[in-house]
mmCIF file of C-alpha atoms in Angstrom:
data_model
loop_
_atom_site.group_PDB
_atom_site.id
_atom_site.type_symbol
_atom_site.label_atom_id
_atom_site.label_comp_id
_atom_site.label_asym_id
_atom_site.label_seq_id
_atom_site.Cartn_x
_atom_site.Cartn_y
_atom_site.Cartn_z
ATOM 1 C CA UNK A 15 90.512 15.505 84.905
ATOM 2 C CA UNK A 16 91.596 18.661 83.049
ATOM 3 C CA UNK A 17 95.251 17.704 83.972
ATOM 4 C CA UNK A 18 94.657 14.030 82.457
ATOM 5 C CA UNK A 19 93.573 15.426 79.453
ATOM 6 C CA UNK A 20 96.250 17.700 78.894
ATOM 7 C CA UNK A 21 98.438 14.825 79.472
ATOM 8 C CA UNK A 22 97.094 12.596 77.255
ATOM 9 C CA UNK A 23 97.027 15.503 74.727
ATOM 10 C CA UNK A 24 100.401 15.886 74.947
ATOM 11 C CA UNK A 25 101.707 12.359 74.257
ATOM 12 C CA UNK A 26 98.967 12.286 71.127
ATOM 13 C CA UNK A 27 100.997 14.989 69.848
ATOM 14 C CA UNK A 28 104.206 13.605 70.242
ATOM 15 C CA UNK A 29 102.920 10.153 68.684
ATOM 16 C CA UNK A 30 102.077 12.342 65.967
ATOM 17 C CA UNK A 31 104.877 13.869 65.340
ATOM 18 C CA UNK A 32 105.504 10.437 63.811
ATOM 19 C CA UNK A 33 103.074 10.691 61.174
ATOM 20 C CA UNK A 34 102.912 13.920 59.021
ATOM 21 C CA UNK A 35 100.418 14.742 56.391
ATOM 22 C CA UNK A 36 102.846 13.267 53.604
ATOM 23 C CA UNK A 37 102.367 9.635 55.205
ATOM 24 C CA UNK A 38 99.422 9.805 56.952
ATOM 25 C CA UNK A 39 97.008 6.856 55.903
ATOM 26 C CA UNK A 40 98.825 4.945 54.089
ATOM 27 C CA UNK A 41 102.611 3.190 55.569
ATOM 28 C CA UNK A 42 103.716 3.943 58.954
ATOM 29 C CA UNK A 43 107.042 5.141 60.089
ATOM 30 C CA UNK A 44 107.947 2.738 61.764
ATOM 31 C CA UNK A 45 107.733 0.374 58.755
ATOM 32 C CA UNK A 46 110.075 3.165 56.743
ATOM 33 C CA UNK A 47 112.776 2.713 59.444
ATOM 34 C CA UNK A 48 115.607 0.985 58.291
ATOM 35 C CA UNK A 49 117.744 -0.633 60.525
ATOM 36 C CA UNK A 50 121.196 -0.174 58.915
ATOM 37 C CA UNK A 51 124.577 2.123 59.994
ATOM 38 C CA UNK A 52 124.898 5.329 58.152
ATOM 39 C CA UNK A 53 128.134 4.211 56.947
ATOM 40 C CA UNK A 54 126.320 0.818 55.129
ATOM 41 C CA UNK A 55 124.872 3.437 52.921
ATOM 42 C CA UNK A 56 126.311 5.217 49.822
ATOM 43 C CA UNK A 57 126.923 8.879 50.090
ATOM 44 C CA UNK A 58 125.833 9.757 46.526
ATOM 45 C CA UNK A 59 122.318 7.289 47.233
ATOM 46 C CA UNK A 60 119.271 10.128 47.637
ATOM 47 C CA UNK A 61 117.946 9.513 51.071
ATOM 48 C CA UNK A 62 114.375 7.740 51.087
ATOM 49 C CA UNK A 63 111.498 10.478 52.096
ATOM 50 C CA UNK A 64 111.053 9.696 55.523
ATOM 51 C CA UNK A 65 108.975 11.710 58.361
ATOM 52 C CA UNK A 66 111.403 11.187 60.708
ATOM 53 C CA UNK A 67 113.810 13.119 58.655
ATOM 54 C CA UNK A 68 111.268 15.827 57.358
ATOM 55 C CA UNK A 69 112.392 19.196 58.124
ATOM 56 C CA UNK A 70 108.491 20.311 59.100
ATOM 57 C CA UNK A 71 108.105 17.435 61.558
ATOM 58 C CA UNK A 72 108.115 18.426 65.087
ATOM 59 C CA UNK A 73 110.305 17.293 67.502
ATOM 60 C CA UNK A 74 109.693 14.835 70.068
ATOM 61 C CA UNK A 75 111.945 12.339 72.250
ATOM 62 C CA UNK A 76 110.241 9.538 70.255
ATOM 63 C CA UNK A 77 111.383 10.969 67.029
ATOM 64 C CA UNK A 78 114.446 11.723 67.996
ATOM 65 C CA UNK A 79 115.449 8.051 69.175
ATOM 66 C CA UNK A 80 114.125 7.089 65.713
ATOM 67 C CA UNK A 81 115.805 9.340 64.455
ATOM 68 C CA UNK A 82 119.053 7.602 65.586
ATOM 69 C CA UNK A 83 117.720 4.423 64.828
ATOM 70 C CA UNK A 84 118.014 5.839 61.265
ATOM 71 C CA UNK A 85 121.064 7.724 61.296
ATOM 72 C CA UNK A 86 123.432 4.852 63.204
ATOM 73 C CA UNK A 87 123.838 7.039 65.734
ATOM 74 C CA UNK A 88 122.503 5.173 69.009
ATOM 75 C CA UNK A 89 125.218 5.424 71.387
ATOM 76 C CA UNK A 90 124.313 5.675 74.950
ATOM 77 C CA UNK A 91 126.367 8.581 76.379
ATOM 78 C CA UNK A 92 128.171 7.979 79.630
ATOM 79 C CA UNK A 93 125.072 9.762 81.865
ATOM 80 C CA UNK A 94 122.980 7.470 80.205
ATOM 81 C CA UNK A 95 124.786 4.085 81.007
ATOM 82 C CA UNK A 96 126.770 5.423 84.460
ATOM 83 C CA UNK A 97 130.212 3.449 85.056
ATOM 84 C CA UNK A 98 129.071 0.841 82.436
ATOM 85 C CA UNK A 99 128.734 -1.712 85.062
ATOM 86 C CA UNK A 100 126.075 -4.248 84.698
ATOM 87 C CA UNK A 101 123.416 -4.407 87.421
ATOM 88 C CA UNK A 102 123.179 -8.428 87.033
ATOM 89 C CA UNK A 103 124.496 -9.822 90.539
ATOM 90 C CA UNK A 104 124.117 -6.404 91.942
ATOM 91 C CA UNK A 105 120.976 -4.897 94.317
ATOM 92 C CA UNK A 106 118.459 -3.092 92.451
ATOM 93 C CA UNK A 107 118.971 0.590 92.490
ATOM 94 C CA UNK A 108 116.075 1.666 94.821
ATOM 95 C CA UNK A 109 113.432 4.517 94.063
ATOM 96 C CA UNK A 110 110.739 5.811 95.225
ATOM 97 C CA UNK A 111 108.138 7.400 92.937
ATOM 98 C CA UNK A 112 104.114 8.464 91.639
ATOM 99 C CA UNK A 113 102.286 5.598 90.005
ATOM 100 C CA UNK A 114 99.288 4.903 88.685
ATOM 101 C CA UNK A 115 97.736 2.047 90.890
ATOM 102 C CA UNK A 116 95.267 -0.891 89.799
ATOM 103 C CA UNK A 117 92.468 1.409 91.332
ATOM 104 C CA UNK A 118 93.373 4.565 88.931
ATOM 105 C CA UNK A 119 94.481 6.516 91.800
ATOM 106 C CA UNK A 120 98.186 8.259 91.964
ATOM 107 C CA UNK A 121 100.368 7.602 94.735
ATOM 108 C CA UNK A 122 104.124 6.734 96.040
ATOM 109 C CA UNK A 123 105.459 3.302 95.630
ATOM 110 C CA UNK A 124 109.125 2.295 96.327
ATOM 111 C CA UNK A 125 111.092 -0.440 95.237
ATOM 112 C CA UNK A 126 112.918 -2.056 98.138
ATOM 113 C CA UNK A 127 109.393 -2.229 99.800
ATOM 114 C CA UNK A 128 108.267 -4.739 97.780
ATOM 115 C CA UNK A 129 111.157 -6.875 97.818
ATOM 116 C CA UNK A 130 111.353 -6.653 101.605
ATOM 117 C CA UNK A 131 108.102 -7.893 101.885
ATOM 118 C CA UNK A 132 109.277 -10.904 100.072
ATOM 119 C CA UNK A 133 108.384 -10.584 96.816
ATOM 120 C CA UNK A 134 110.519 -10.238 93.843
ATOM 121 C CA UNK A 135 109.615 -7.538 90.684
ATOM 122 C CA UNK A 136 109.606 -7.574 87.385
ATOM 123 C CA UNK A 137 109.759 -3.921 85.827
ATOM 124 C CA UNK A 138 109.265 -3.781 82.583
ATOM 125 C CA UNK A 139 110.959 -0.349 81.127
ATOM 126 C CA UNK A 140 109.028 1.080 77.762
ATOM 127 C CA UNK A 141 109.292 4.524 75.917
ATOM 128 C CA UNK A 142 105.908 6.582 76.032
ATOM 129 C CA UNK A 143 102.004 5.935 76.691
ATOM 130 C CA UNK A 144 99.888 6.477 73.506
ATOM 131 C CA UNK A 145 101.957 4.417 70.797
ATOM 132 C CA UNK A 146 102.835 1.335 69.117
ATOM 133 C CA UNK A 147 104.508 -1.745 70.212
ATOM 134 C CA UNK A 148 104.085 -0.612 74.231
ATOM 135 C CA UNK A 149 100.330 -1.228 75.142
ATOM 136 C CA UNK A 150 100.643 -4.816 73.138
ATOM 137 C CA UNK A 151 103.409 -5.467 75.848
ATOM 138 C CA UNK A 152 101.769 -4.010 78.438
ATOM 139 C CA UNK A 153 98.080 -6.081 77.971
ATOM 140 C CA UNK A 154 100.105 -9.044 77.448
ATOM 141 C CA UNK A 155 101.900 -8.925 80.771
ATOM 142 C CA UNK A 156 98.530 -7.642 82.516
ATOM 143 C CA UNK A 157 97.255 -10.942 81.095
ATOM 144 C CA UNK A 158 99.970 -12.929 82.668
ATOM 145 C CA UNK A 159 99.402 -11.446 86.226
ATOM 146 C CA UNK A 160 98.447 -14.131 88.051
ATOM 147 C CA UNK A 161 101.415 -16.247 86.773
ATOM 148 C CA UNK A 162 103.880 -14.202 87.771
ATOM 149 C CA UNK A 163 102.414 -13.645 91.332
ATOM 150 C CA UNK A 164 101.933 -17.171 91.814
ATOM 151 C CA UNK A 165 105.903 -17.654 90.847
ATOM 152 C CA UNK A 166 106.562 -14.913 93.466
ATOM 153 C CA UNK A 167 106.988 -11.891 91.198
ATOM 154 C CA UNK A 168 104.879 -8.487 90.756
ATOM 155 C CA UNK A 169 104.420 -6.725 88.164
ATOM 156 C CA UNK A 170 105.464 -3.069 87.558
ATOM 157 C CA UNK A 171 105.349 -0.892 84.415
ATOM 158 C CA UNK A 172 107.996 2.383 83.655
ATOM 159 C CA UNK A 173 108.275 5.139 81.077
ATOM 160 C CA UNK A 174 109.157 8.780 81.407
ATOM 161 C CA UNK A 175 105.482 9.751 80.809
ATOM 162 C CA UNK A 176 103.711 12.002 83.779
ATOM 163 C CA UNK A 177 101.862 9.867 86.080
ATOM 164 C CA UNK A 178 98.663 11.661 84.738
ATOM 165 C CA UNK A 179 99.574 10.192 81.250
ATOM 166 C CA UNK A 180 99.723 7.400 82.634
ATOM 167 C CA UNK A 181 95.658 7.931 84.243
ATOM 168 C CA UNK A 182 94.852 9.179 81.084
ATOM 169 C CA UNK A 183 96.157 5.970 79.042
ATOM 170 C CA UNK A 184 94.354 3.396 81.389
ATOM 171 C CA UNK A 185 91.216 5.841 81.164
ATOM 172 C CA UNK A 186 91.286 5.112 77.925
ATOM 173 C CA UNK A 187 89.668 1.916 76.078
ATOM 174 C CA UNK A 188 92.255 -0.393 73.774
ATOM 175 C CA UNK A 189 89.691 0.230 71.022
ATOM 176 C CA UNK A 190 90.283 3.660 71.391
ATOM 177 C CA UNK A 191 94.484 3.591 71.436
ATOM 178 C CA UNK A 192 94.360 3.036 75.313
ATOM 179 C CA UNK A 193 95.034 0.505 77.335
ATOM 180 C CA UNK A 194 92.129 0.382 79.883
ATOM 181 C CA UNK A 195 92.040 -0.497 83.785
ATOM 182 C CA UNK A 196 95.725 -2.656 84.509
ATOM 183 C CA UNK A 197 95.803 -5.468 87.159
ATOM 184 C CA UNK A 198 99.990 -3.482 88.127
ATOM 185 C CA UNK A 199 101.359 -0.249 88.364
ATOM 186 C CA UNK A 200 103.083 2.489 85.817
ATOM 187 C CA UNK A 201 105.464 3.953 87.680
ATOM 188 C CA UNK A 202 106.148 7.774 86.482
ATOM 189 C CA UNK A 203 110.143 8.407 85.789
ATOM 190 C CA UNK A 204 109.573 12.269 84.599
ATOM 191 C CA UNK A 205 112.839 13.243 85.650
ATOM 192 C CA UNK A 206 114.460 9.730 83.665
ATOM 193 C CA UNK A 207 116.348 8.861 86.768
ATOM 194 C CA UNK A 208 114.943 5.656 87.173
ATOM 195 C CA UNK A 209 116.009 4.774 83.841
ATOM 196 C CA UNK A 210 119.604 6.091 83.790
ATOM 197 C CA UNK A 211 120.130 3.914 86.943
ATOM 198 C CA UNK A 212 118.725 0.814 85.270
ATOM 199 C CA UNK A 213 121.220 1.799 81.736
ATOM 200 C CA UNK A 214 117.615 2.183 79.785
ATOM 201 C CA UNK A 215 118.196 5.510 78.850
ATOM 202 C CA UNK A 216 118.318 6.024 75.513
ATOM 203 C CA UNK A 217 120.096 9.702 73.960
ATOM 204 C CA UNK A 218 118.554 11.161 77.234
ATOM 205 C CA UNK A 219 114.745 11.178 75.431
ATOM 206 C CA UNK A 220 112.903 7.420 76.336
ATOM 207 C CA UNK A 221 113.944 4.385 78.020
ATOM 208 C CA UNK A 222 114.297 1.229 75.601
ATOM 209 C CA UNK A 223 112.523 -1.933 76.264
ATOM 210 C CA UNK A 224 114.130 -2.983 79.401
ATOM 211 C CA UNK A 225 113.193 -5.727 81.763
ATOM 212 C CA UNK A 226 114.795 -6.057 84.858
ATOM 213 C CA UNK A 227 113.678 -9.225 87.127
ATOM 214 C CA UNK A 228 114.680 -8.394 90.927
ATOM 215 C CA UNK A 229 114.656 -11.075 93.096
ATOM 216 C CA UNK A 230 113.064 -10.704 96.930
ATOM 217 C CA UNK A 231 116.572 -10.253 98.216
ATOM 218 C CA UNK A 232 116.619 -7.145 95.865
ATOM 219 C CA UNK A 233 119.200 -8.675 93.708
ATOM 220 C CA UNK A 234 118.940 -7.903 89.941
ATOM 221 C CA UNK A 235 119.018 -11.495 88.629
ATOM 222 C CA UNK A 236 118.130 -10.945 85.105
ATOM 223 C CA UNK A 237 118.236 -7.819 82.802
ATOM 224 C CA UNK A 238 117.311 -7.915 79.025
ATOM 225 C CA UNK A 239 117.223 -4.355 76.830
ATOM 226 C CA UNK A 240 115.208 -4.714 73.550
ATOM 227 C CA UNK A 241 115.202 -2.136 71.194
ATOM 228 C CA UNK A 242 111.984 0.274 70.296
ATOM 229 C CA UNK A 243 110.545 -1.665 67.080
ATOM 230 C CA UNK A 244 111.432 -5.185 69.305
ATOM 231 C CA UNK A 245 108.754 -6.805 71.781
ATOM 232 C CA UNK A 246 109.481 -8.652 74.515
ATOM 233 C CA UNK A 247 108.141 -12.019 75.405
ATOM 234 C CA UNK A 248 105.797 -13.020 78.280
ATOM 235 C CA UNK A 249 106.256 -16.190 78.054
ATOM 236 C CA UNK A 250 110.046 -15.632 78.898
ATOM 237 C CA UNK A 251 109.532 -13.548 81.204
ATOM 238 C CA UNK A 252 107.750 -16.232 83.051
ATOM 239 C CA UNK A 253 110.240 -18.887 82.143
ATOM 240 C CA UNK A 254 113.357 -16.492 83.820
ATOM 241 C CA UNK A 255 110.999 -15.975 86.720
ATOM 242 C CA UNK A 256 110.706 -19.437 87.433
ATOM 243 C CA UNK A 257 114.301 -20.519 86.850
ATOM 244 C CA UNK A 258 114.570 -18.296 89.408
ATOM 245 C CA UNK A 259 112.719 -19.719 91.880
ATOM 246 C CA UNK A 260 113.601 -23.360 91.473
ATOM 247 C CA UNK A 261 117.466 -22.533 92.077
ATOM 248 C CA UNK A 262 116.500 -20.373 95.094
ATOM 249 C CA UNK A 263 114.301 -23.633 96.343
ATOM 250 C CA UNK A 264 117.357 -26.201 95.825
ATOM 251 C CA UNK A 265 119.509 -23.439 97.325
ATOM 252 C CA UNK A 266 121.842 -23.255 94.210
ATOM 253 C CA UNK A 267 122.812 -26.966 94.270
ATOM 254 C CA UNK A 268 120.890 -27.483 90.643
ATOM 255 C CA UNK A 269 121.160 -24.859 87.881
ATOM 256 C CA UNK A 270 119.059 -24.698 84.732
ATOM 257 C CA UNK A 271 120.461 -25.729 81.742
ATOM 258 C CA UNK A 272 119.456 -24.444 78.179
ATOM 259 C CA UNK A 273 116.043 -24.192 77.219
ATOM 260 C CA UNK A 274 115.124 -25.416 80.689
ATOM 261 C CA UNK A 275 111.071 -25.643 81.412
ATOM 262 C CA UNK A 276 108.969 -26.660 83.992
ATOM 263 C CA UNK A 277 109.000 -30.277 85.344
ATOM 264 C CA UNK A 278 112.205 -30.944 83.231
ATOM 265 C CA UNK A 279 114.870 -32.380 84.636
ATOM 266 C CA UNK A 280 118.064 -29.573 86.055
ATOM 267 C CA UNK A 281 121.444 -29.985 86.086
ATOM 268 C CA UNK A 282 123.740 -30.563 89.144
ATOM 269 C CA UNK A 283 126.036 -27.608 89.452
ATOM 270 C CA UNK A 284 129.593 -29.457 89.638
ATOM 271 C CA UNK A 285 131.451 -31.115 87.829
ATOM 272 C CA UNK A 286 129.919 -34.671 87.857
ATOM 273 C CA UNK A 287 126.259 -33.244 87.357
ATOM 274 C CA UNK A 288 127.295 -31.907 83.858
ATOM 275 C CA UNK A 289 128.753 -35.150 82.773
ATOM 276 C CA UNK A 290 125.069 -36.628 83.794
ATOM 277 C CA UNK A 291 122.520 -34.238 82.392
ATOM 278 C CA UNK A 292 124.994 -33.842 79.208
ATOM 279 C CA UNK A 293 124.908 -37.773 78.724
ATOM 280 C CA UNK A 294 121.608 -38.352 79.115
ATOM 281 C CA UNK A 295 120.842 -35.574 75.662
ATOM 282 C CA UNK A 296 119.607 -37.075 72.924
ATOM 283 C CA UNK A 297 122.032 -37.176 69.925
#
């Protein structure tokens, strides 16, 4: 318990490091973020006060990828983004690693298990426990549990935080700036590795908002990277999931077209079939 608390402690501090005493209580940082290139920005303009760029703010990998977000300077370096090759088509780079279960308790989960047992997984990459856009993603994909099981798909969370964080931060009420007991796991990726091999790594500090959607063959079939003020949709999530598995029932034969939803009519993958669905539109 001591170790939780430390833990949570620690990622407090770093979300504070985001609000010093000249902003505190009245805007947040994040709204003081602006989301333009260095170069868009005259030289002889005095920078806007900022607590990201305060001198007496402490440092944190939250900060500094903020930091960059002001600045312009986001590049991934090449450790971050290995090769450059996209993982689309590919199969999943496996790990093994401590997560938080559904039952609080720590233990080892790996990714090719899951898909071996024939299930595909949707892991949904995010920068730190105990801040701002990241449990409103989180409770909103605990909410959609059941739909993405029943479409074949778990559910697994990832950041860079400690697995005890991650106890802490489900220990924790919402009301209180937790997220409370989760229906999936957090997986722990202290050392970042998991996120370097899934590109999510940004300026070696967090991961960005990554979702990756392997199927049960352990093929990446979908891979989306949202950056940190940006979150993702459930409801698309769901949609990609069961695109999915509708091609992987017809056996590829019938593809999904844009904007395709349940029930709605799919396309023919040849020739001919385009020529059909395409008539049939609407003007």
């Amino acid at each position: 318990m001591a170790a939780c608390l430390r833990a949570a402690r620690l990622s407090l501090r770093q979300m504070e490091c985001l609000i010093t005493p000249s902003v505190r209580g009245r805007s947040s940082p994040l709204s003081m973020v602006r989301l333009l290139p260095s170069s868009s920005v005259s030289s002889s303009s005095p920078s806007p006060p900022s607590a990201l760029s305060s001198p007496s703010a402490p440092s944190s990998p939250f900060v500094s990828a903020f930091q960059g977000l002001v600045s312009g300077k986001r590049a991934f370096s090449t450790a971050d983004s290995p090769n450059g090759l996209c993982l689309v088509t590919r199969i999943a780079p496996d790990f093994t690693a401590d997560a938080v279960m559904p039952n609080g308790e720590i233990q080892k989960v790996t990714l090719s298990e899951v898909y071996r047992s024939g299930s595909g997984v949707v892991l949904l990459f995010y920068p730190l426990d105990f801040t701002f856009v990241c449990p409103s993603e989180i409770l909103a994909f605990n909410a959609a549990v059941d739909e993405f099981e029943a479409l074949g798909f778990k559910v697994w969370g990832v950041s860079v935080d400690s697995a005890y964080t991650h106890q802490a931060w489900t220990r924790t009420a919402p009301a209180e700036g937790g997220i409370g007991q989760l229906r999936f796991p957090l997986v722990s990726d202290l050392d970042k590795t998991i996120s370097r091999k899934f590109h999510s790594l940004l300026n070696n500090s967090v991961a960005l908002r990554t979702l990756a959607i392997v199927d049960k063959t352990g093929t990446v079939r979908h891979l989306t990277v949202n950056d940190l003020p940006l979150g993702r949709s459930v409801e698309e999530a769901l949609r990609v999931c069961e695109m999915i598995r509708e091609v992987e029932k017809n056996g590829g034969k019938q593809v999904c077209p844009a904007n395709w939803r349940r029930g709605e009519k799919m396309m023919h993958a040849s020739f001919e079939g385009v020529k059909n669905y395409l008539g049939q539109l609407k003007n």
